[in-house]
Short mmCIF file of C-alpha atoms in Angstrom, two decimals:
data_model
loop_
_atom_site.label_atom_id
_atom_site.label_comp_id
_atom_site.label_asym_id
_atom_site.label_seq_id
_atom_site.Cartn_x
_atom_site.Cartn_y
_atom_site.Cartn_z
CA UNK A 1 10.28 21.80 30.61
CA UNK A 2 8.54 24.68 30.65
CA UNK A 3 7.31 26.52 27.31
CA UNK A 4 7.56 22.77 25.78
CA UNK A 5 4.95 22.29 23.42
CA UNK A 6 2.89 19.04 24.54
CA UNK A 7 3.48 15.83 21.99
CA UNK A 8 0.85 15.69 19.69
CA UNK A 9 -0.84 11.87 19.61
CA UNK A 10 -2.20 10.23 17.27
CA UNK A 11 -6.17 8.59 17.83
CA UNK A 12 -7.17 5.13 17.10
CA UNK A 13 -9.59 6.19 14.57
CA UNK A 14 -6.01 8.52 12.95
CA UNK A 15 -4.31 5.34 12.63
CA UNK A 16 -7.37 3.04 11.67
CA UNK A 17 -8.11 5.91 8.73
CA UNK A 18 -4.27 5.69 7.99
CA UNK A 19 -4.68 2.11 7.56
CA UNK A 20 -8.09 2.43 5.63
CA UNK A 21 -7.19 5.16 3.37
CA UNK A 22 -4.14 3.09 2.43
CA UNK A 23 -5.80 0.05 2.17
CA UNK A 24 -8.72 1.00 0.13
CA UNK A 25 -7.29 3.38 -2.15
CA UNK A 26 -4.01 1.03 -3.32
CA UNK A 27 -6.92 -1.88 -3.66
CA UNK A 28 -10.14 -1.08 -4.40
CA UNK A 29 -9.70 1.77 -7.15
CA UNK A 30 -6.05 0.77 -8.31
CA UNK A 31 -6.21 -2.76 -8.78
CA UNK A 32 -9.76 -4.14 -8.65
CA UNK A 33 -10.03 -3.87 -12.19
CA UNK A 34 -6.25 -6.27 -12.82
CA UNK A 35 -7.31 -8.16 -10.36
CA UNK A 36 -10.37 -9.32 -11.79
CA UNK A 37 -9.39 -9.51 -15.18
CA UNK A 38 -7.00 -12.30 -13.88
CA UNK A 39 -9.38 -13.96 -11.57
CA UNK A 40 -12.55 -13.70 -13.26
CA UNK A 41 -15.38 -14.70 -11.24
CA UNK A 42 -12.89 -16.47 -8.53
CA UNK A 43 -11.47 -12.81 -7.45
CA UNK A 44 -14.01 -13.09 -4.25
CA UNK A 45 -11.57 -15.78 -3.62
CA UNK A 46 -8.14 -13.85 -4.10
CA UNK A 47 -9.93 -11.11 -1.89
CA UNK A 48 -10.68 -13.88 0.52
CA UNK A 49 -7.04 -15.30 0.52
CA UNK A 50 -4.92 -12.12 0.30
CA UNK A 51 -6.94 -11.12 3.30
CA UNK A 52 -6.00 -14.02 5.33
CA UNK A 53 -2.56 -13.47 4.43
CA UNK A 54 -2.84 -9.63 5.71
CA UNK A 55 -4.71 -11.03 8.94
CA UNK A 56 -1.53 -13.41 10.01
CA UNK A 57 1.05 -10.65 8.84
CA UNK A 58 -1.00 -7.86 11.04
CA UNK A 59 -0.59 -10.35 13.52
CA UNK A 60 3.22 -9.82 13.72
CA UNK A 61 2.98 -6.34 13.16
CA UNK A 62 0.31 -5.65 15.90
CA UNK A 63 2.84 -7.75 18.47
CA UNK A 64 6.17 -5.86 17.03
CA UNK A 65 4.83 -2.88 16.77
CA UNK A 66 3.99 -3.26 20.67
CA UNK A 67 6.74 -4.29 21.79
CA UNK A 68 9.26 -1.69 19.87
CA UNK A 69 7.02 1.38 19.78
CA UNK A 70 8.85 3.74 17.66
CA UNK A 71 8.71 5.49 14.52
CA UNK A 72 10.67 3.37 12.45
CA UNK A 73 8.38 0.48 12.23
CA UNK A 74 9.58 -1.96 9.89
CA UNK A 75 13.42 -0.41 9.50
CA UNK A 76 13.29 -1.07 13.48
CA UNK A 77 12.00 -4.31 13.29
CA UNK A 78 15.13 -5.30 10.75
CA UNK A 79 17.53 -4.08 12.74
CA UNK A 80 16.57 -5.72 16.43
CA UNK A 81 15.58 -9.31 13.94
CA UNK A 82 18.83 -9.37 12.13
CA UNK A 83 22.01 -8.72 13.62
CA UNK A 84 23.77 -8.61 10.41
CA UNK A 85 23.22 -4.91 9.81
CA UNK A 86 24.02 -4.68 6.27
CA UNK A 87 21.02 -7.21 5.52
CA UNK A 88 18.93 -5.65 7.61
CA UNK A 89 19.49 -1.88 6.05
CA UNK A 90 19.00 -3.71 2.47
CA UNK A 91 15.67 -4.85 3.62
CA UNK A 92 14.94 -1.74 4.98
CA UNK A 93 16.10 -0.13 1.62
CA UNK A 94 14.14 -2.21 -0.31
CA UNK A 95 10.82 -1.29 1.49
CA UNK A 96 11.87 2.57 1.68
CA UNK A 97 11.78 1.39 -2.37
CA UNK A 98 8.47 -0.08 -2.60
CA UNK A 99 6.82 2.53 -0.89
CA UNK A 100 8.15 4.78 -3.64
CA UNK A 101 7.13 2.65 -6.18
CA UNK A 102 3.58 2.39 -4.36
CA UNK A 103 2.99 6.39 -4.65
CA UNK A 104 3.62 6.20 -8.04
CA UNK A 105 0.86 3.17 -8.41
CA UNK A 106 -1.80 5.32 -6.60
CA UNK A 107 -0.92 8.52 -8.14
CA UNK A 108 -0.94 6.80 -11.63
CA UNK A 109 -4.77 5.70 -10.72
CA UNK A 110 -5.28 8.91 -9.41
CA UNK A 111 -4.40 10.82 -13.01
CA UNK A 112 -6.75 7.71 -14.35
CA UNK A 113 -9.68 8.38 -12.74
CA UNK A 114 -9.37 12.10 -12.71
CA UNK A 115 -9.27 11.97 -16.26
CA UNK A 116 -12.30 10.60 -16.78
CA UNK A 117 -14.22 12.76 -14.42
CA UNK A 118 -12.74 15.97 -16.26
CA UNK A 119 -12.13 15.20 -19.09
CA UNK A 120 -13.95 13.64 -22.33
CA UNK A 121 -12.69 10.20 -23.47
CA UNK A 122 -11.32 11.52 -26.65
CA UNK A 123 -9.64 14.09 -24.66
CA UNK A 124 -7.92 11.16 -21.87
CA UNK A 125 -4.21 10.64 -22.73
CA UNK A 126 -0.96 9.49 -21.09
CA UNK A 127 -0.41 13.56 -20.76
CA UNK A 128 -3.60 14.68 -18.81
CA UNK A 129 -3.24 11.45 -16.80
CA UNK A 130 0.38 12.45 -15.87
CA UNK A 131 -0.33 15.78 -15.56
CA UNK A 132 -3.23 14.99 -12.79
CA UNK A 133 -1.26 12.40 -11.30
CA UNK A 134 1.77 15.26 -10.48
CA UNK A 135 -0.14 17.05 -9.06
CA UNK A 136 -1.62 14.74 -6.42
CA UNK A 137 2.14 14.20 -5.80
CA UNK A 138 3.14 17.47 -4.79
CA UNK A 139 -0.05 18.57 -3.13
CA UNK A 140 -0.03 15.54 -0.81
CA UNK A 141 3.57 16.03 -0.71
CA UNK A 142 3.27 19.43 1.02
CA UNK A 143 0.64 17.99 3.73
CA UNK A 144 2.69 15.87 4.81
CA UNK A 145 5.38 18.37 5.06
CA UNK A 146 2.55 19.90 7.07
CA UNK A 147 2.86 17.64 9.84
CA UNK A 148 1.22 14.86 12.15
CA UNK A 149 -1.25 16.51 12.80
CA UNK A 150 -2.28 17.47 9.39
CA UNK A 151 -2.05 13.91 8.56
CA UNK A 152 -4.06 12.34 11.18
CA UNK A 153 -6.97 14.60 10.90
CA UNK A 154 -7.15 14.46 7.00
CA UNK A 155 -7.51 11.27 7.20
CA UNK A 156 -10.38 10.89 9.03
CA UNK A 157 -12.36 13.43 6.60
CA UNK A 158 -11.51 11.71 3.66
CA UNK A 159 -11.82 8.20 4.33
CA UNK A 160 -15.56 8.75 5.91
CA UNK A 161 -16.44 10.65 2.84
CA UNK A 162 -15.28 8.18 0.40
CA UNK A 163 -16.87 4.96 2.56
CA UNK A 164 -19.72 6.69 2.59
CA UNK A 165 -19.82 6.76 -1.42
CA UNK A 166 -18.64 3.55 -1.52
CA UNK A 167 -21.91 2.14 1.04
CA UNK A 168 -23.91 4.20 -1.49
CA UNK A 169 -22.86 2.19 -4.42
CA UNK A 170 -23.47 -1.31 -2.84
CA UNK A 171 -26.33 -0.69 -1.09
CA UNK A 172 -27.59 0.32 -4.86
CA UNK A 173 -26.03 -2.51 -6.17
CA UNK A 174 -28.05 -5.27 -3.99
CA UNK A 175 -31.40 -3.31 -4.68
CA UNK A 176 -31.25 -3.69 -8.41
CA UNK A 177 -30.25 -6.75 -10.65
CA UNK A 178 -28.57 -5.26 -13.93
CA UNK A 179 -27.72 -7.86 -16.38
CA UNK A 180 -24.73 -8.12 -18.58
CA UNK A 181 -25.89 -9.94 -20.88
CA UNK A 182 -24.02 -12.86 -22.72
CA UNK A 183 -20.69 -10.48 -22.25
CA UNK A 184 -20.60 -11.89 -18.80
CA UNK A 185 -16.95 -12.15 -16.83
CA UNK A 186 -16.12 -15.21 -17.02
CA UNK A 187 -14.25 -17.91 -14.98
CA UNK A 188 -10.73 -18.05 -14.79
CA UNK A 189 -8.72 -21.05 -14.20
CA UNK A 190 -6.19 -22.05 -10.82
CA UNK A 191 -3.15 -20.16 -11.89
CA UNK A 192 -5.44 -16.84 -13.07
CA UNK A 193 -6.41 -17.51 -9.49
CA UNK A 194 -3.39 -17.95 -7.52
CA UNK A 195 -1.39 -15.24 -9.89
CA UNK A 196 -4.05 -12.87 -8.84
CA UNK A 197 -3.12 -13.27 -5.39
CA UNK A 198 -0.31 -11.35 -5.22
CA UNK A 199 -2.36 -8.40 -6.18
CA UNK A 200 -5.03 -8.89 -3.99
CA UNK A 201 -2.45 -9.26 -1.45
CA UNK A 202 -1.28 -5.90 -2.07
CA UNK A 203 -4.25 -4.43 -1.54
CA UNK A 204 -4.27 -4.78 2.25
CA UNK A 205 -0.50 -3.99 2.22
CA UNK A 206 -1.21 -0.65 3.52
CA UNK A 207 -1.77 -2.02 7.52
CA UNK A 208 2.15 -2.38 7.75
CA UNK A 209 2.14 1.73 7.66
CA UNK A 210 -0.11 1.71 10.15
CA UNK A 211 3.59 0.19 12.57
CA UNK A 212 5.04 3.64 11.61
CA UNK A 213 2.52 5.28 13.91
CA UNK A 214 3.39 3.97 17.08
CA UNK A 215 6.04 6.33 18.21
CA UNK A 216 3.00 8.77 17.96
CA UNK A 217 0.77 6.48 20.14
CA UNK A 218 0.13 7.46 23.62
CA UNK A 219 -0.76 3.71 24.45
CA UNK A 220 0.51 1.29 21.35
CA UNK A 221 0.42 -1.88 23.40
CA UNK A 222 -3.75 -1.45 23.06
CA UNK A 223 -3.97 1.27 20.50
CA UNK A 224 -2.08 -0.39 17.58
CA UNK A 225 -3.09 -4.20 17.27
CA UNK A 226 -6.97 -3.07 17.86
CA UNK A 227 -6.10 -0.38 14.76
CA UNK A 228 -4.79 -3.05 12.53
CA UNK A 229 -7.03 -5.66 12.93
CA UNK A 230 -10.15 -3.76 12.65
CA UNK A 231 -8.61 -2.08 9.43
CA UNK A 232 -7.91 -5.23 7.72
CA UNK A 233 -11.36 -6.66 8.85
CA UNK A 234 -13.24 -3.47 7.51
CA UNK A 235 -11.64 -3.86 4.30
CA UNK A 236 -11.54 -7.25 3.83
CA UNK A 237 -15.27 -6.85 4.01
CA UNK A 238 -15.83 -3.93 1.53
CA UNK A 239 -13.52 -5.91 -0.83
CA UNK A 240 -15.91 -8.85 -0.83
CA UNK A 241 -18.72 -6.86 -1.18
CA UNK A 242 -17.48 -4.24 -3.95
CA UNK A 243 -15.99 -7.56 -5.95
CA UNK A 244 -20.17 -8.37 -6.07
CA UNK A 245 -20.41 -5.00 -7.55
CA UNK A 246 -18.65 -5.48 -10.27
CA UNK A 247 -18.91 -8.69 -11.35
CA UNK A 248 -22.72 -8.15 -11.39
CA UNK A 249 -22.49 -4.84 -13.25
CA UNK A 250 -19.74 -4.40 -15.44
CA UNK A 251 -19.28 -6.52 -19.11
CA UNK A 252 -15.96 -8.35 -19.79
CA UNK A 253 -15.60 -6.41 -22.99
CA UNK A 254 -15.93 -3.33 -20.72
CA UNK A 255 -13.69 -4.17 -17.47
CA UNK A 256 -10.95 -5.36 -20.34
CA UNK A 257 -11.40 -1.82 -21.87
CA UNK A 258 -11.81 0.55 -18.36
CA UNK A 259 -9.93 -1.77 -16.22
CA UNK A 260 -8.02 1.04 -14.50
CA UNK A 261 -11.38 2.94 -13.66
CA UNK A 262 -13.52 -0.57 -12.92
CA UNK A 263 -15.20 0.34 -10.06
CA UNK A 264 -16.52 3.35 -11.29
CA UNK A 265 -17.61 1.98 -14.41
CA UNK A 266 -19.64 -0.56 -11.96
CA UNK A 267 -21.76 2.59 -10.99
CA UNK A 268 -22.83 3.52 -14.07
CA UNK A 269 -25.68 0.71 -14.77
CA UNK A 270 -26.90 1.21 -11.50
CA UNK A 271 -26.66 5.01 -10.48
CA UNK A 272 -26.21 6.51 -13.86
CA UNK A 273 -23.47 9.69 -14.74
CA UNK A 274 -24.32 10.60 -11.62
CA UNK A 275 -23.19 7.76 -10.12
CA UNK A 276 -19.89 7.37 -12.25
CA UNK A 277 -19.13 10.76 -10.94
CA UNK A 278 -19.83 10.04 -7.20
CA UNK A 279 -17.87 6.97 -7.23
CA UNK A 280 -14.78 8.82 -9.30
CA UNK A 281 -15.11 11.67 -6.70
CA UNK A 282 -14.73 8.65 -4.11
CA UNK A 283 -11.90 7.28 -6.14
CA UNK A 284 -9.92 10.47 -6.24
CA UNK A 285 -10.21 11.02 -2.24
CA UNK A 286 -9.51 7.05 -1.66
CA UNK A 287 -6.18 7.20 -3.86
CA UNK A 288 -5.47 10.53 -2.41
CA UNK A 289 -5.73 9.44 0.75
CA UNK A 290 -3.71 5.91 -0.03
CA UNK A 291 -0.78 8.68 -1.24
CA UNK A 292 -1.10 10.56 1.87
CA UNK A 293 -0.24 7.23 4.44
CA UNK A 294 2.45 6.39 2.15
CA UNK A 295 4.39 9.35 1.90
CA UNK A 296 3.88 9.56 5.69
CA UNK A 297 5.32 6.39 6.51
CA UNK A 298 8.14 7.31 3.52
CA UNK A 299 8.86 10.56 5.44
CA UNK A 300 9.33 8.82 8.74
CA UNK A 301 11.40 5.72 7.12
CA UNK A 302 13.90 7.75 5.56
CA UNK A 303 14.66 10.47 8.66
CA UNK A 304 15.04 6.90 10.62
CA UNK A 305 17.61 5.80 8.18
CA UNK A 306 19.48 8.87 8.01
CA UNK A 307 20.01 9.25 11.74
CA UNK A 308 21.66 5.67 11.90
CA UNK A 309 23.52 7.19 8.59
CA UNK A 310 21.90 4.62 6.59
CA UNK A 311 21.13 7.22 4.03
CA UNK A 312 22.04 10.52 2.88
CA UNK A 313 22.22 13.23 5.53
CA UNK A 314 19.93 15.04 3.15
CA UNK A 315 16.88 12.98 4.66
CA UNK A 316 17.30 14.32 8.17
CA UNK A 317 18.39 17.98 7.05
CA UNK A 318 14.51 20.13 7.18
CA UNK A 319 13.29 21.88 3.93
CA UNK A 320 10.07 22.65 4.63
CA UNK A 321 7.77 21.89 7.99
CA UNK A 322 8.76 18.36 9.26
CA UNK A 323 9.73 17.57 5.55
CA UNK A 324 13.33 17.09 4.52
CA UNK A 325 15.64 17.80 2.11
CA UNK A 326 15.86 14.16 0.79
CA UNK A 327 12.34 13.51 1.12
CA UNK A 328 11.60 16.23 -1.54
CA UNK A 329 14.44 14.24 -4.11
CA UNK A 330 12.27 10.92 -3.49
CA UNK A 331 9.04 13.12 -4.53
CA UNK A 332 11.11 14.12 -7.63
CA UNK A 333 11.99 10.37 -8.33
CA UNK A 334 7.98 9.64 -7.57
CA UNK A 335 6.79 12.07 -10.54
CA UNK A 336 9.55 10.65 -13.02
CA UNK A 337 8.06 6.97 -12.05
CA UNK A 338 4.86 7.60 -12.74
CA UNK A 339 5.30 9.45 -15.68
CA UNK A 340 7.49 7.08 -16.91
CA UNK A 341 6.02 3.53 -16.08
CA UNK A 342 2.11 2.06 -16.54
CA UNK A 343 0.06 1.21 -14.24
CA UNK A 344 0.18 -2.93 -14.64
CA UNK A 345 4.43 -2.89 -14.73
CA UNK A 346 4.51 -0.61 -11.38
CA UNK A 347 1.50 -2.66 -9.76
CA UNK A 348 3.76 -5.66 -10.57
CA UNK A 349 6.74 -4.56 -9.05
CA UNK A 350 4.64 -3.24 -6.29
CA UNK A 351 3.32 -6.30 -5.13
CA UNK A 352 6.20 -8.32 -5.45
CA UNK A 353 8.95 -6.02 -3.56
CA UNK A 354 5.93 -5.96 -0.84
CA UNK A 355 5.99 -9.40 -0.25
CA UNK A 356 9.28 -10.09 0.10
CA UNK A 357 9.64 -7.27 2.90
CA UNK A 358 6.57 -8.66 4.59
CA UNK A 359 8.48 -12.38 4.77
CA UNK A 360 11.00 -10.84 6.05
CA UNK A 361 9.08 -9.36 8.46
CA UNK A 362 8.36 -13.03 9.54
CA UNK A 363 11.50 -14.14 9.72
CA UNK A 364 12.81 -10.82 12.10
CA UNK A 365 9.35 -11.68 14.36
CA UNK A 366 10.38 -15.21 14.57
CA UNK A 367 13.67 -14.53 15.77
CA UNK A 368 12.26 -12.06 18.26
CA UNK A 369 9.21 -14.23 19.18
CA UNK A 370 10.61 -14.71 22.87
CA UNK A 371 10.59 -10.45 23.70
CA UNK A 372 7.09 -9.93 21.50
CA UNK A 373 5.73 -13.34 22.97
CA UNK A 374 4.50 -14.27 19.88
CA UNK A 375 2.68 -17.60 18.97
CA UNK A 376 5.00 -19.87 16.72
CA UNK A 377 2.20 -21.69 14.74
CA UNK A 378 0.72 -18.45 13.69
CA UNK A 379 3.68 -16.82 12.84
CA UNK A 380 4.82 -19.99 10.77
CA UNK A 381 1.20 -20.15 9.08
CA UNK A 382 1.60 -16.31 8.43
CA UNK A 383 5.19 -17.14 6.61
CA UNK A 384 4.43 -20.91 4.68
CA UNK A 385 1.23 -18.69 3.17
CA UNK A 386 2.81 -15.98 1.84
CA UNK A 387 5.96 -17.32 0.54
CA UNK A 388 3.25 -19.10 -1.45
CA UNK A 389 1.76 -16.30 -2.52
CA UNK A 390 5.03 -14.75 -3.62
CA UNK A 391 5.58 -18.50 -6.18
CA UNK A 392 2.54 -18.38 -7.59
CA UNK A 393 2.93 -14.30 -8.32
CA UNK A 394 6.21 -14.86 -10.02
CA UNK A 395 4.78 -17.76 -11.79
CA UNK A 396 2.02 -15.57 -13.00
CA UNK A 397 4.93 -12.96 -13.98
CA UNK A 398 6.89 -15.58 -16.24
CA UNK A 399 4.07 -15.84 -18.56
CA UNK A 400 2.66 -12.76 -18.52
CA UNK A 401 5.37 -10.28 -17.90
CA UNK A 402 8.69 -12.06 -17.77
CA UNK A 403 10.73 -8.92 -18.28
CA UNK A 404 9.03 -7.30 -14.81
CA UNK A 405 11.36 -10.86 -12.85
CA UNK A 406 14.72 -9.35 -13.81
CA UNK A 407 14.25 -5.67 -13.21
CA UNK A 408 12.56 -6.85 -9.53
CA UNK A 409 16.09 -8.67 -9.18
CA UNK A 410 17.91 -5.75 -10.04
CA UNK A 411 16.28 -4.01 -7.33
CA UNK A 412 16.62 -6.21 -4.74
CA UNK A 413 20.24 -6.48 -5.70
CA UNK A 414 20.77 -2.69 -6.24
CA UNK A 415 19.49 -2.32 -2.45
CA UNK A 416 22.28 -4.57 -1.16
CA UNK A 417 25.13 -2.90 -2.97
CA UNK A 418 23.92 0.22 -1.68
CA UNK A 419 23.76 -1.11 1.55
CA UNK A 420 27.03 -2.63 1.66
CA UNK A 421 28.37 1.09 0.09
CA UNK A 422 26.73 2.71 2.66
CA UNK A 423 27.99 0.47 5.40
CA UNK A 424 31.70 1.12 4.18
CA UNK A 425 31.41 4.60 4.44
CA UNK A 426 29.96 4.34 7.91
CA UNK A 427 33.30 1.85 9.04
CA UNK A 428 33.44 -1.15 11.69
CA UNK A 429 31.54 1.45 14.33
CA UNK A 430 28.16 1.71 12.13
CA UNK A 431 28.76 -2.02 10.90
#
């Protein structure tokens, strides 16, 4: 039509910095620091499996996302995999959830680090880390409200920038031996291992945003499984490499006390302040960033659900740019979580609501595996691997946080009575 404006497309370096800048900043600056004080000396391992785990998942993606090449991603995988609608719109609930809970993570490590870069230690409390944290939230909030464009090419800038820090900091690293001394990390035993997992795991959760791009893909068949695969092999590399880091550089007494701001801290025996400030500089554009994919995929989830009248017609009414009405309450409900909640608890809940959307993920790809023409062994591998991941993780949980299993059951359940609310509302037409 004439006058039309012409569709704005994403690149495959948009959606490979989407994937990045999610990856990294959820993993790397968030939860390195848990991760390791669970693991010890075997995180290289954790890295090692949870990236495996991402590999066979991005697998299913890459071949969903090709096949059904819309905006919906995961909420459109649920609802051609299950025919049962009101299962499908819990799952979809649930992950609409997660990725909630997820912006509140980042932006919580966000306020951490920022903290310490502004601020003196005596001067760092649960105040000035909210108070940075917020405001992440509803500056990031607004850019997306920008639109895709705004998105995709931010993106780009930031995730260079903060790789380029981050190449900085190991290429110091391997020129320079710094001992710890006898304060050394130590080794952790099988279940610090396998508990640690599930973290680890979560740190290459970002790639199943990178599915929510594909309606703004001029070619997704190619565009999308290249994306996702070369995302989770780029990270899966810099999380081997930074895990070196900081085992080598940082004291046990130390990680226990900065675990939040670990990487960081790794800089400081070999690059000084200065290099504690580069890397925190890197930190706050890698979490940044991590916020930025979320809320995009968020944004795009919710409108999905509220055209099928899944949610609210709130989500699909505009506020502000391509931003909606509902999507500025679920900013709301991101400040009160992270104001509310620390960083371990939401990490926790994180990781475990993240899982069990990504088996179910499986599950809808193996009941589609005839229209995606996927393989059956890998998709089985990709399910038998995590599910294992998800026992050990709420094994860990019972011993270390058993209050975090309820309240992760009370959110899975809460999704399905919603769900099944919703669904009544709707009648046998929407059903």
């Amino acid at each position: 039509m004439q006058g039309a404006a012409p569709k704005v497309y994403l690149s495959l370096w948009n959606v490979i910095a989407l994937g990045i800048g999610s990856m990294v900043g959820a993993g790397i600056f968030a939860l390195m620091g848990q991760a390791t004080l669970m693991a010890g000396k075997n995180v290289y391992w954790s890295f090692l499996i949870g990236g495996v785990a991402a590999l066979l998942s991005g697998y299913t993606y890459a071949r969903l996302g090709s096949r059904y090449p819309g905006s919906g991603g995961i909420m459109d995988y649920f609802n051609k995999g299950f025919s049962h609608k009101t299962l499908a719109g819990a799952l979809t609930l649930i992950y609409l959830g997660t990725l909630v809970i997820t912006v509140a993570l980042v932006a919580k490590s966000f306020g951490a680090y920022a903290s310490r870069l502004f601020l003196p230690d005596e001067s760092v409390t649960v105040f000035t880390t909210g108070l940075f944290s917020s405001i992440a939230i509803l500056l990031l909030g607004a850019l997306n409200m920008g639109g895709v464009k705004a998105v995709g090419k931010s993106e780009v800038v930031l995730v260079a920038f903060k790789l380029l820090i981050l190449t900085i900091l190991m290429l110091a690293s391997f020129g320079s031996s710094v001992p710890v001394g006898a304060d050394v990390i130590p080794v952790k035993g099988l279940d610090g291992l396998l508990g640690s997992v599930g973290l680890t795991f979560f740190a290459f959760a970002g790639y199943g945003m990178m599915a929510n791009t594909a309606g703004n893909l001029q070619n997704p068949a190619r565009t999308l499984p290249r994306a996702i695969f070369l995302a989770i092999g780029v990270v899966m590399v810099l999380y081997l490499v930074l895990s070196y880091v900081v085992l080598t550089n940082v004291s046990a007494s130390s990680l226990d006390k900065h675990a939040e701001t670990a990487v960081a801290q790794a800089a400081f025996p070999v690059l000084g302040v200065w290099g504690f400030v580069a890397v925190s500089v890197a930190a706050l554009i890698a979490t940044a960033s991590a916020i930025n994919a979320t809320m995009f995929s968020m944004l795009d989830i919710s409108r999905g659900l509220a055209r099928n009248g899944q949610l609210n017609a709130m989500f699909k009414q505009p506020f502000w740019g391509r931003g909606t009405q509902g999507f500025f309450y679920l900013l709301l409900g991101i400040l009160v979580l992270t104001n509310a909640f620390n960083l371990v608890a939401i990490a926790n809940l994180a990781g475990a609501c993240f899982l069990i959307s990504y088996l179910a993920v499986f599950v809808a790809h193996w009941r589609l595996r005839k229209e995606t023409h996927g393989n059956a062994l890998l998709i089985i591998a990709g399910f038998v691997l995590m599910l294992s991941i998800l026992a050990a993780f709420f094994y860990q949980m019972f011993f270390s946080q058993p209050y975090l299993i309820p309240l992760i059951v009370l959110f899975v359940a809460g999704c399905f009575i919603l769900e099944i609310v919703i669904r009544k509302k709707i009648g046998p037409k929407g059903a």
